Amino acid sequence: MVNLRKELQNCKHPNSRKTKALSKKARRQNNKHKQRLGHAIKSNIMGEKFNWFLERIEDDKQTPLDPEEFEQLMNLYLKRFDEELQQISLKQSISKNRSNQHRARQDVIRITIERENNEYRTSGIELLNLCDPVQFKSFKNWDGSALNVQHFKTDLISHNLLQKMKKECEERTAGESGNKVKN
């Protein structure tokens, strides 16, 4: 990029073919750089989300979560900002002069909560299926780096999916208990 700037400065006429080619090359490099940053930001966000779940799962747990545990974990995830919102409202109630002091953070949190609740209730949040034994094992062995997030196979986890998984799990346990009684 630095060499391109030097070459652009050495060009005689601003509308020459060489100048246009160099500016096109500089724009292309700049766009590639922006695209790489976008992927890095997404990996960091997914890494933070996965770290939150990894911290909440017991260290000694080796079996995958059952759908009920996963649903409880999802509800905890959706309520993770409640304490911070209480702190903000407490600070706002104490001093009336600074009632808008943390308004920007409060708005960001509110929008995030609404978006995630809407995603969870409708299409689903992009997460690992922690009820799947293979994905759970790879998740437990994860070192926590954002670079390795891209190797996970994520699913859209929704409220409806967890309800279906609960029903299937209940039917399996009912079927297994029925088979034991027959034998």
Short mmCIF file of C-alpha atoms in Angstrom, two decimals:
data_model
loop_
_atom_site.label_atom_id
_atom_site.label_comp_id
_atom_site.label_asym_id
_atom_site.label_seq_id
_atom_site.Cartn_x
_atom_site.Cartn_y
_atom_site.Cartn_z
CA MET A 1 0.00 0.00 0.00
CA VAL A 2 2.88 2.37 0.80
CA ASN A 3 4.56 1.58 -2.53
CA LEU A 4 1.31 2.33 -4.35
CA ARG A 5 1.14 5.75 -2.72
CA LYS A 6 4.71 6.52 -3.81
CA GLU A 7 3.97 5.40 -7.34
CA LEU A 8 0.78 7.47 -7.42
CA GLN A 9 2.74 10.54 -6.33
CA ASN A 10 5.28 9.98 -9.11
CA CYS A 11 2.60 9.91 -11.80
CA LYS A 12 2.55 13.05 -13.92
CA HIS A 13 -1.10 13.38 -14.88
CA PRO A 14 -4.08 12.54 -12.64
CA ASN A 15 -6.08 11.00 -15.51
CA SER A 16 -3.34 8.88 -17.02
CA ARG A 17 -3.81 5.15 -17.53
CA LYS A 18 -1.07 4.35 -15.03
CA THR A 19 -2.69 6.54 -12.35
CA LYS A 20 -6.09 4.94 -12.90
CA ALA A 21 -4.60 1.43 -12.74
CA LEU A 22 -2.73 2.21 -9.53
CA SER A 23 -5.78 3.78 -7.89
CA LYS A 24 -7.85 0.74 -8.88
CA LYS A 25 -5.22 -1.54 -7.34
CA ALA A 26 -5.19 0.54 -4.14
CA ARG A 27 -9.00 0.41 -3.89
CA ARG A 28 -8.95 -3.36 -4.36
CA GLN A 29 -6.36 -3.83 -1.58
CA ASN A 30 -8.38 -1.58 0.69
CA ASN A 31 -11.57 -3.57 0.07
CA LYS A 32 -9.75 -6.86 0.76
CA HIS A 33 -8.48 -5.45 4.04
CA LYS A 34 -11.99 -4.34 5.07
CA GLN A 35 -13.37 -7.78 4.24
CA ARG A 36 -10.69 -9.48 6.38
CA LEU A 37 -11.56 -7.18 9.29
CA GLY A 38 -15.23 -8.08 8.95
CA HIS A 39 -14.45 -11.79 9.28
CA ALA A 40 -12.22 -11.13 12.29
CA ILE A 41 -14.97 -9.14 14.02
CA LYS A 42 -17.51 -11.92 13.44
CA SER A 43 -15.07 -14.51 14.80
CA ASN A 44 -14.49 -12.40 17.91
CA ILE A 45 -18.22 -12.00 18.53
CA MET A 46 -18.84 -15.74 18.09
CA GLY A 47 -15.83 -16.48 20.31
CA GLU A 48 -17.23 -14.28 23.09
CA LYS A 49 -20.62 -15.98 22.78
CA PHE A 50 -19.06 -19.46 22.91
CA ASN A 51 -16.88 -18.45 25.88
CA TRP A 52 -19.99 -17.35 27.78
CA PHE A 53 -21.54 -20.79 27.27
CA LEU A 54 -18.29 -22.60 28.09
CA GLU A 55 -18.01 -20.72 31.40
CA ARG A 56 -21.57 -21.71 32.38
CA ILE A 57 -21.14 -25.42 31.66
CA GLU A 58 -19.70 -27.42 34.54
CA ASP A 59 -16.06 -28.44 34.06
CA ASP A 60 -16.65 -32.06 35.07
CA LYS A 61 -19.62 -32.51 32.71
CA GLN A 62 -18.63 -34.95 29.95
CA THR A 63 -22.05 -35.84 28.55
CA PRO A 64 -23.93 -33.49 26.23
CA LEU A 65 -26.64 -31.27 27.63
CA ASP A 66 -30.18 -32.50 27.54
CA PRO A 67 -32.66 -30.15 25.87
CA GLU A 68 -34.04 -28.91 29.18
CA GLU A 69 -30.57 -27.91 30.45
CA PHE A 70 -29.83 -26.25 27.13
CA GLU A 71 -33.08 -24.28 27.31
CA GLN A 72 -32.23 -23.10 30.84
CA LEU A 73 -28.79 -22.05 29.60
CA MET A 74 -30.37 -20.16 26.70
CA ASN A 75 -32.72 -18.33 29.09
CA LEU A 76 -29.71 -17.37 31.22
CA TYR A 77 -27.94 -16.14 28.09
CA LEU A 78 -30.90 -13.98 27.10
CA LYS A 79 -30.99 -12.44 30.60
CA ARG A 80 -27.25 -11.81 30.93
CA PHE A 81 -27.63 -8.01 30.79
CA ASP A 82 -30.30 -7.72 33.49
CA GLU A 83 -27.82 -6.91 36.25
CA GLU A 84 -26.13 -4.20 34.18
CA LEU A 85 -29.49 -2.64 33.33
CA GLN A 86 -30.38 -2.58 37.04
CA GLN A 87 -27.09 -0.83 37.80
CA ILE A 88 -27.76 1.79 35.13
CA SER A 89 -31.29 2.44 36.39
CA LEU A 90 -29.95 2.72 39.95
CA LYS A 91 -27.36 5.30 38.87
CA GLN A 92 -30.01 7.23 36.97
CA SER A 93 -32.37 7.26 39.95
CA ILE A 94 -29.68 8.54 42.33
CA SER A 95 -28.79 11.69 40.42
CA LYS A 96 -31.53 13.38 38.48
CA ASN A 97 -29.06 15.70 36.76
CA ARG A 98 -27.30 12.81 35.05
CA SER A 99 -30.32 10.75 34.08
CA ASN A 100 -29.02 10.35 30.51
CA GLN A 101 -25.45 9.53 31.46
CA HIS A 102 -25.52 5.85 30.41
CA ARG A 103 -28.30 6.15 27.84
CA ALA A 104 -26.15 4.98 24.90
CA ARG A 105 -25.10 1.76 26.67
CA GLN A 106 -28.67 1.19 27.82
CA ASP A 107 -29.96 1.57 24.26
CA VAL A 108 -27.35 -0.83 22.89
CA ILE A 109 -28.24 -3.42 25.51
CA ARG A 110 -31.98 -2.99 24.90
CA ILE A 111 -31.58 -3.38 21.14
CA THR A 112 -29.35 -6.44 21.59
CA ILE A 113 -31.83 -8.07 23.96
CA GLU A 114 -34.76 -7.43 21.61
CA ARG A 115 -32.86 -8.74 18.59
CA GLU A 116 -31.65 -11.90 20.36
CA ASN A 117 -35.07 -12.61 21.88
CA ASN A 118 -36.67 -12.18 18.46
CA GLU A 119 -34.09 -14.48 16.83
CA TYR A 120 -34.50 -17.11 19.55
CA ARG A 121 -38.30 -17.09 19.31
CA THR A 122 -38.40 -17.15 15.49
CA SER A 123 -35.54 -18.31 13.26
CA GLY A 124 -32.88 -19.14 15.85
CA ILE A 125 -29.56 -17.92 17.25
CA GLU A 126 -26.40 -19.15 15.57
CA LEU A 127 -24.85 -21.49 18.15
CA LEU A 128 -23.46 -24.96 18.62
CA ASN A 129 -25.95 -27.70 19.30
CA LEU A 130 -24.75 -28.68 22.77
CA CYS A 131 -27.15 -31.63 22.82
CA ASP A 132 -25.11 -33.31 20.06
CA PRO A 133 -22.31 -35.49 21.57
CA VAL A 134 -19.76 -34.77 18.82
CA GLN A 135 -20.24 -31.00 18.92
CA PHE A 136 -20.28 -31.00 22.72
CA LYS A 137 -16.98 -32.88 22.89
CA SER A 138 -15.28 -30.53 20.42
CA PHE A 139 -16.71 -27.56 22.34
CA LYS A 140 -15.34 -28.85 25.66
CA ASN A 141 -11.91 -29.36 24.04
CA TRP A 142 -11.91 -25.84 22.55
CA ASP A 143 -9.02 -23.65 23.72
CA GLY A 144 -11.09 -20.45 23.71
CA SER A 145 -9.37 -18.70 20.81
CA ALA A 146 -11.36 -16.80 18.24
CA LEU A 147 -9.24 -18.30 15.45
CA ASN A 148 -10.69 -21.77 16.01
CA VAL A 149 -14.32 -20.59 16.00
CA GLN A 150 -14.49 -21.05 12.24
CA HIS A 151 -13.98 -24.82 12.65
CA PHE A 152 -17.23 -25.28 14.59
CA LYS A 153 -20.39 -26.30 12.78
CA THR A 154 -23.04 -23.93 14.08
CA ASP A 155 -26.79 -24.46 13.99
CA LEU A 156 -29.70 -22.10 14.37
CA ILE A 157 -30.95 -22.84 17.88
CA SER A 158 -34.52 -21.69 18.44
CA HIS A 159 -37.15 -22.17 21.12
CA ASN A 160 -39.16 -24.41 18.79
CA LEU A 161 -36.12 -26.61 18.08
CA LEU A 162 -35.47 -27.12 21.79
CA GLN A 163 -39.14 -27.99 22.35
CA LYS A 164 -38.98 -30.60 19.56
CA MET A 165 -35.77 -32.02 21.03
CA LYS A 166 -37.46 -32.25 24.46
CA LYS A 167 -40.38 -34.20 22.99
CA GLU A 168 -38.03 -36.57 21.15
CA CYS A 169 -36.02 -37.13 24.32
CA GLU A 170 -39.18 -37.83 26.33
CA GLU A 171 -40.43 -40.27 23.67
CA ARG A 172 -37.07 -42.08 23.67
CA THR A 173 -37.05 -42.43 27.45
CA ALA A 174 -40.69 -43.58 27.43
CA GLY A 175 -39.88 -46.11 24.69
CA GLU A 176 -36.83 -47.40 26.57
CA SER A 177 -38.77 -47.79 29.83
CA GLY A 178 -41.52 -49.63 27.87
CA ASN A 179 -38.96 -52.02 26.38
CA LYS A 180 -37.50 -52.76 29.83
CA VAL A 181 -40.93 -53.59 31.20
CA LYS A 182 -41.63 -56.01 28.31
CA ASN A 183 -38.31 -57.82 28.79
#
